[in-house]
C-alpha cells in the first residue's frame, strides 16, 4: 500500500524517466497524481459510424489505419496523412483522413494496420472527410487493454514524454494501491454524498456517465468548500482585529462636495453612505468598490479620505503604475489644495509634497530665483529623477545638453552598478564599512544614491548622476559614470590597503547591471540589493547585516522628519483620539508599490485606498492592510467582476457597486468595420474634426515587427498627418520621455492638438471631454476589457461619441468578441462576455486572488455549487468561529493547507 503524501520517487514501479515529465505537470506526490483530474472522458464502449458531413462538434472515432502518406509542399513543409477505415464498414462507409502539418514525430508513431482512436472536428476538404491535427491514441492488444478501451476512458492534461496511455496506467495502479484510510472526505456530510475515495476512483474510471457526474459534484463541492472556509476564516480574522473609528463629523466632506461643479449620482451617494458607516465602526473596513469606466470612483475615494483626515488620520492612495499615481496626485492637488490639505507623492523614483508636476530642470540663473527644492523628471526614457532642483512648466532653459554626454549616458538616468574585488579578494567587516562610507560620501553631492549593499567580494548600488557644471548658456553637463566610479574606487582602495597592509588594485572593472528604464525596473533592482545578503546565504534570515543602506537609513540617523521613524515605533505611538501625525506629515500619500516598503512612513495611517487593485498581488496588498492598529481598506476596480467571482476572489470583502453614470456623459456608439472601409471612416473623422471635436487613433504597437502583420503607431503617424491635414496630429507612446508626454497631453487637453495617434498609454487616467471619436486599428489584437477601458476615454462630455473598431480578421472568434462591444457599453456585461471567452483564470489570475488554483471546479458553470459551498462555510463559522466543536476541528487543518497553497501562488 502507498500513502497519500508519499513522493513518487519512492515508488519503485514508476519508471524513472517518467518522473521528470510528471514534475513538469506539477505532480510530485501520490496526492498530486490522484488529483490530476481528467479534462474530459471518451466513451470507448461503442463508436459512431464515420461521418459523411463536417461538424463543429468534436467527436470520438475508432478505425484501422489502411494507408499512410507523407507529402511535401512549399519547400520544407510536410503533411502526414493517415487514412482510417471503420471496424465494420458497409457499402456506404467513407474513409476518414487524419492530417498533421509539420509534426514529424507523428509519422513515427502511426503505421498501417494499427487501430487508432481519434478525437477532433470532421471537415469536408474537396470530396474527403478530414480531421486536422486530431488527438489520437494507438490501441494495443495487451494485458492493459481494459484500462484504455471498451470503457469510459479518461483523457488527461499531458506533456511531452508522457503519453495518455502511460499516465492512465500509472493513475490506475496508484488507485488500486492507495490506502483507503488516508483519503479523508473534506466536506461535511450534509454537503456531499459518498466518500472521497469513491469519488476520486469514479472521476478517473467511471462505471457510467451518471457515476462520473456524481463524483465530479462531490469533488467540486469539496474544492469550493475548502476555498470558502479559507475566505470565511479571513473574514473572521479581520473582524477580530484591533481597529479604531476613522470617521470625522463630515464638515470637511460637505465643504468639498459643495465646491464640486457637478452633483453626485444617487449611486455615488449610496456608496459614500456605506463607506461612512464602515469608517465609523471600530472593526476594520474591508470593502470592494466596483464601478464602470467614468462612473466617478475617484470622487467616492476622496470622500472616504476626507472623513478619515477629519478624524485625525492619514490616508494612503495606491495606484499600480507611476503614471497613474502622478495623475491621481495632480487631481487630488487640484481639488483638495483649496481645503488646505497636505498631499504627497511617493513612488520608487519620485517624492513630492504639494509641488506642480515637473517638466524640465531650470538653468542655474533660473534656480536662483525660485526657493525650495522638488523632484524633476529627467529628459531620458525611464523613471523620474529624485530630489534635485525646482522646475518650470515649459521647455525653455533646459539645463542640460545631450551633446556633452557619453553615448550611453542620458540626463537623470538611473544605473544599477556592480563592482567586484580583484581576484575575489574578501572584504573584512571594517573594510566593508569603508566602502559603504565611500558610497555615501558623494551622495547628494555628485549623485543620488538610492540603495547599496557591500558583500564580501563585491558591491551593488543604484545611483543617479547629477549635473556637474553649466556653461554660459545655462547648459549643464552631468557627472560621467566613469569619473564617479573612479572616485568611489580611489576613495576606498587607499584605506582598504592601509588596513589590510597590502598593495595593488582592490577593484575589478565595474559592470553596469542595468540601465533602469521604469519604476518596475527600479523596484526589482532595489529589492534585489536589499535582499542579497540573506538570499545568497552570507547572512542568516534573522541576522542583522549592517552593510546594506537606503536613504531611509540616513534620514533616521539625521532624525530630520518625525514621519520617518521606524514603522513599529510609529504605529505603537498612534492613539485612539487621532490627530497624532506631525505638522510636517502629509495627510494624503499617493504612490505606487513604493508605499508597501519601509522607506515610506506613516505617522497614523487610518485609511488605505487601492486603485485598480487587480493589478496587485494579495501579498502586496497585505503589507499595507495588515498593519496594527488596523487601517480601513477600500479597494477599487474599473474592471467589473462577475458575481460568482465576487463570492470567491473577493469573498472576504464587502462589495459596493456604482451602477449609474454621471448625467453629463454623452452616449457612445460603437461600430466594427473591416480595414477596407478606412476611406469611409476617414471621411467621417474629418467631418467630426470640422465640427470642432477631437479624436484618438489607437495602435497595438509602437514600432513595426517582422513577426506580426500589425500596424504600428510610429509608422502610421506620418500617414495620419497627411490624411488629416491641416488639422494637427501628435504621436504619444510609452517610450516618449515623461515631460514630453505631459506636454503632448496638455496640448491635447487645451485643444491645440486635434488628433492623438497613440498606443494604449492612454488606457487609464486621460479625461478630455471634447475628445469624442476613437479609432482602434487592429482591434482584434486587444482584449475585450482593454478595448472597453480604451473606449472609456471618450464620452466624457455632453457630445455624442463614436468608437470605431477596424479589423482585418474575419474569424468567428474575433467577430464574436467585437460584436459584444457593438451591442453594449455596460462594463458588467462586457466583463461577463470576457469571462465566457477567456475564463476566470485569464481574467484575474491566482496571484491577484490569493486563492489556490482550482483543479476541477469551474467558477462559471459550477456557480450553483459555489453558492452551496459558501452557505455551508458561512453557517459553520457563524456557529463556531474558532472551529472548537469536535466535528469542526478537522477543518482547521484544511484552512492551514489552503493558506499554504495560496501563498505559494502569490507573486
Coordinates of N, CA and C in Angstrom, one line a residue, residues 527-643:
X527 N 15.0 45.9 -4.6 CA 14.7 44.7 -3.7 C 15.8 43.7 -3.8
X528 N 16.3 43.5 -5.0 CA 17.4 42.5 -5.1 C 18.6 42.9 -4.2
X529 N 19.0 44.2 -4.3 CA 20.1 44.7 -3.5 C 19.8 44.5 -2.0
X530 N 18.6 44.9 -1.6 CA 18.3 44.8 -0.1 C 18.2 43.4 0.4
X531 N 17.9 42.4 -0.5 CA 17.7 41.0 0.0 C 19.0 40.2 -0.3
X532 N 20.0 40.7 -1.0 CA 21.1 40.0 -1.4 C 21.9 39.2 -0.3
X533 N 22.2 39.8 0.8 CA 22.9 39.1 1.9 C 22.2 37.9 2.4
X534 N 20.9 38.0 2.5 CA 20.1 36.8 3.0 C 19.8 35.8 1.9
X535 N 19.5 36.3 0.7 CA 19.2 35.3 -0.3 C 20.4 34.5 -0.8
X536 N 21.6 35.2 -0.7 CA 22.8 34.5 -1.1 C 23.4 33.6 0.0
X537 N 22.9 33.7 1.3 CA 23.4 32.9 2.4 C 24.5 33.5 3.1
X538 N 24.9 34.8 2.8 CA 26.0 35.4 3.5 C 25.5 35.8 5.0
X539 N 24.2 36.1 5.1 CA 23.7 36.3 6.4 C 22.5 35.4 6.6
X540 N 22.3 35.0 7.9 CA 21.1 34.2 8.2 C 19.9 35.0 8.2
X541 N 18.7 34.3 8.1 CA 17.5 35.1 7.9 C 17.2 36.0 9.0
X542 N 17.5 35.7 10.3 CA 17.2 36.5 11.4 C 18.4 37.4 11.8
X543 N 19.4 37.4 11.1 CA 20.7 38.0 11.4 C 20.7 39.4 10.8
X544 N 21.2 40.4 11.6 CA 21.4 41.8 11.0 C 22.6 41.8 10.1
X545 N 22.5 42.6 9.0 CA 23.6 42.8 8.1 C 23.8 44.3 7.9
X546 N 24.8 44.9 8.6 CA 24.9 46.4 8.7 C 25.4 47.0 7.4
X547 N 25.8 46.3 6.4 CA 26.4 46.9 5.2 C 25.4 47.0 4.0
X548 N 24.1 47.1 4.4 CA 23.0 47.4 3.5 C 22.5 48.8 3.8
X549 N 22.3 49.6 2.8 CA 22.0 51.0 3.1 C 20.9 51.5 2.1
X550 N 19.9 52.3 2.6 CA 19.0 53.0 1.8 C 18.9 54.4 2.3
X551 N 18.2 55.3 1.6 CA 18.1 56.7 2.0 C 17.3 56.8 3.3
X552 N 16.4 55.8 3.6 CA 15.7 55.8 4.8 C 16.6 55.7 6.0
X553 N 17.7 54.9 5.9 CA 18.6 54.8 7.0 C 19.3 56.1 7.3
X554 N 19.6 56.9 6.3 CA 20.2 58.2 6.5 C 19.3 59.2 7.2
X555 N 18.0 59.1 6.7 CA 17.0 60.0 7.3 C 16.8 59.7 8.8
X556 N 16.8 58.4 9.1 CA 16.6 58.0 10.5 C 17.8 58.5 11.4
X557 N 19.0 58.4 10.8 CA 20.2 58.8 11.5 C 20.2 60.3 11.8
X558 N 19.8 61.1 10.8 CA 19.7 62.5 11.0 C 18.5 63.0 11.7
X559 N 17.5 62.1 11.8 CA 16.2 62.5 12.5 C 15.6 63.7 12.0
X560 N 15.6 63.8 10.7 CA 15.0 65.1 10.1 C 13.5 65.2 10.2
X561 N 12.9 64.0 10.0 CA 11.4 64.0 10.0 C 10.8 63.1 11.0
X562 N 9.8 63.5 11.6 CA 9.1 62.6 12.6 C 8.5 61.4 11.9
X563 N 8.0 61.7 10.6 CA 7.3 60.7 9.9 C 8.2 59.6 9.4
X564 N 9.5 59.7 9.5 CA 10.4 58.7 9.0 C 10.9 57.8 10.1
X565 N 10.3 57.8 11.2 CA 10.7 56.9 12.3 C 10.4 55.4 11.9
X566 N 10.9 54.5 12.7 CA 10.6 53.1 12.4 C 9.1 52.8 12.4
X567 N 8.6 51.9 11.6 CA 7.2 51.6 11.5 C 6.6 51.1 12.8
X568 N 7.4 50.2 13.4 CA 6.8 49.7 14.7 C 6.7 50.8 15.7
X569 N 7.7 51.7 15.9 CA 7.6 52.8 16.8 C 6.5 53.7 16.5
X570 N 6.3 54.0 15.2 CA 5.3 54.9 14.7 C 3.9 54.4 15.0
X571 N 3.7 53.1 14.7 CA 2.4 52.5 14.9 C 2.1 52.4 16.4
X572 N 3.1 52.1 17.2 CA 2.9 52.0 18.6 C 2.4 53.3 19.3
X573 N 2.9 54.4 18.7 CA 2.5 55.7 19.2 C 1.2 56.2 18.8
X574 N 0.6 55.5 17.8 CA -0.7 56.0 17.3 C -1.8 55.9 18.4
X575 N -2.6 56.9 18.5 CA -3.6 57.0 19.6 C -5.0 56.9 19.1
X576 N -5.9 56.5 20.0 CA -7.3 56.4 19.6 C -7.9 57.7 19.2
X577 N -7.4 58.8 19.8 CA -8.0 60.1 19.6 C -7.7 60.6 18.2
X578 N -6.7 60.1 17.5 CA -6.3 60.5 16.2 C -5.5 61.8 16.3
X579 N -5.4 62.5 15.1 CA -4.7 63.8 15.1 C -3.3 63.6 15.6
X580 N -2.7 62.5 15.5 CA -1.4 62.2 16.1 C -0.2 62.4 15.1
X581 N -0.5 62.8 13.9 CA 0.7 63.0 13.0 C 1.1 64.4 13.0
X582 N 2.4 64.6 12.8 CA 3.0 65.9 12.9 C 2.6 66.9 11.9
X583 N 3.0 68.1 12.1 CA 2.6 69.2 11.2 C 3.3 69.0 9.8
X584 N 4.4 68.4 9.8 CA 5.1 68.2 8.5 C 4.7 66.9 7.7
X585 N 3.9 66.1 8.4 CA 3.4 64.9 7.7 C 2.3 65.1 6.8
X586 N 2.3 64.5 5.6 CA 1.2 64.7 4.6 C 0.0 64.0 5.1
X587 N -1.2 64.6 4.8 CA -2.4 63.9 5.2 C -2.9 62.9 4.2
X588 N -2.5 63.0 3.0 CA -2.7 62.0 1.9 C -1.4 61.7 1.3
X589 N -1.1 60.4 1.2 CA 0.1 60.0 0.5 C -0.3 59.2 -0.7
X590 N 0.0 59.6 -1.9 CA -0.3 58.9 -3.2 C 1.0 58.2 -3.6
X591 N 0.9 57.0 -4.1 CA 2.1 56.3 -4.5 C 1.8 55.0 -5.2
X592 N 2.9 54.3 -5.6 CA 2.8 53.0 -6.3 C 3.2 52.0 -5.3
X593 N 3.8 50.9 -5.7 CA 4.3 49.8 -4.9 C 5.2 50.4 -3.8
X594 N 5.8 51.5 -4.0 CA 6.8 52.1 -3.1 C 6.1 52.3 -1.7
X595 N 4.8 52.5 -1.7 CA 4.1 52.6 -0.4 C 4.2 51.4 0.5
X596 N 4.5 50.2 -0.2 CA 4.5 49.0 0.5 C 5.7 48.7 1.4
X597 N 6.7 49.5 1.2 CA 8.0 49.2 1.7 C 8.5 50.3 2.7
X598 N 9.5 49.9 3.5 CA 9.8 50.7 4.7 C 10.3 52.1 4.5
X599 N 10.7 52.5 3.3 CA 11.2 53.8 3.1 C 10.1 54.8 2.9
X600 N 8.8 54.4 3.0 CA 7.7 55.3 3.0 C 7.0 55.1 4.4
X601 N 6.9 56.2 5.2 CA 6.5 56.0 6.5 C 5.2 56.7 6.8
X602 N 4.4 56.2 7.7 CA 3.1 56.8 8.1 C 3.1 57.0 9.6
X603 N 2.7 58.2 10.0 CA 2.6 58.5 11.4 C 1.3 57.9 12.0
X604 N 0.2 57.9 11.3 CA -1.0 57.5 11.9 C -2.0 57.1 10.8
X605 N -1.7 56.0 10.1 CA -2.4 55.6 8.9 C -3.8 55.1 9.3
X606 N -4.9 55.7 8.8 CA -6.2 55.3 9.1 C -7.0 54.7 7.9
X607 N -6.6 55.0 6.7 CA -7.4 54.5 5.5 C -6.4 54.2 4.4
X608 N -6.6 53.1 3.8 CA -5.8 52.7 2.6 C -6.8 52.5 1.4
X609 N -6.6 53.3 0.3 CA -7.4 53.2 -0.9 C -6.5 52.5 -2.0
X610 N -6.9 51.5 -2.6 CA -6.1 50.8 -3.6 C -6.9 50.8 -4.9
X611 N -6.3 51.5 -5.9 CA -6.9 51.7 -7.2 C -6.5 50.6 -8.1
X612 N -7.4 50.2 -9.0 CA -7.0 49.1 -10.0 C -6.4 47.9 -9.2
X613 N -7.1 47.5 -8.2 CA -6.5 46.5 -7.2 C -6.1 45.2 -7.8
X614 N -6.8 44.8 -9.0 CA -6.5 43.5 -9.6 C -5.1 43.4 -10.1
X615 N -4.4 44.6 -10.2 CA -3.0 44.6 -10.7 C -2.0 44.4 -9.6
X616 N -2.5 44.3 -8.3 CA -1.6 44.0 -7.2 C -1.9 42.6 -6.7
X617 N -0.8 41.9 -6.3 CA -0.9 40.6 -5.6 C -1.5 40.7 -4.2
X618 N -2.1 39.7 -3.7 CA -2.6 39.7 -2.4 C -1.6 40.0 -1.3
X619 N -0.4 39.4 -1.5 CA 0.7 39.6 -0.6 C 1.1 41.1 -0.6
X620 N 1.1 41.8 -1.7 CA 1.5 43.2 -1.8 C 0.4 44.0 -1.0
X621 N -0.8 43.7 -1.3 CA -1.9 44.5 -0.6 C -1.7 44.3 0.9
X622 N -1.4 43.1 1.3 CA -1.3 42.8 2.8 C -0.3 43.6 3.5
X623 N 0.8 44.1 2.8 CA 1.8 44.8 3.5 C 1.3 46.2 4.0
X624 N 0.3 46.7 3.3 CA -0.3 48.0 3.8 C -1.5 47.7 4.8
X625 N -2.3 46.6 4.4 CA -3.5 46.5 5.1 C -3.5 45.7 6.4
X626 N -2.3 45.0 6.7 CA -2.2 44.2 7.9 C -1.4 44.9 9.0
X627 N -1.3 46.2 8.9 CA -0.6 46.9 9.9 C -1.4 46.9 11.2
X628 N -0.8 47.2 12.3 CA -1.5 47.4 13.6 C -1.2 48.8 14.1
X629 N -2.2 49.5 14.6 CA -3.7 49.2 14.5 C -4.1 49.1 13.1
X630 N -5.2 48.3 12.9 CA -5.6 48.0 11.5 C -6.2 49.3 10.9
X631 N -5.8 49.6 9.7 CA -6.4 50.7 8.9 C -7.7 50.2 8.2
X632 N -8.6 51.1 7.9 CA -9.7 50.7 7.0 C -9.2 50.6 5.6
X633 N -9.8 49.7 4.8 CA -9.3 49.4 3.4 C -10.4 49.5 2.4
X634 N -10.2 50.3 1.4 CA -11.1 50.4 0.3 C -10.4 50.1 -1.0
X635 N -10.8 49.0 -1.7 CA -10.1 48.6 -2.9 C -11.1 48.9 -4.1
X636 N -10.6 49.4 -5.2 CA -11.4 49.9 -6.3 C -11.0 49.2 -7.6
X637 N -12.0 49.0 -8.4 CA -11.7 48.4 -9.7 C -12.6 49.0 -10.8
X638 N -12.0 49.3 -11.9 CA -12.9 49.7 -13.1 C -13.1 48.5 -14.0
X639 N -12.6 47.3 -13.6 CA -12.8 46.1 -14.4 C -13.9 45.3 -13.6
X640 N -15.2 45.5 -14.1 CA -16.3 44.9 -13.3 C -16.1 43.4 -13.2
X641 N -16.5 42.9 -12.0 CA -16.3 41.5 -11.7 C -17.6 40.7 -11.7
X642 N -17.7 39.7 -12.4 CA -18.9 38.9 -12.3 C -19.3 38.4 -10.9
X643 N -20.5 38.3 -10.6 CA -21.0 38.0 -9.3 C -20.3 36.7 -8.7

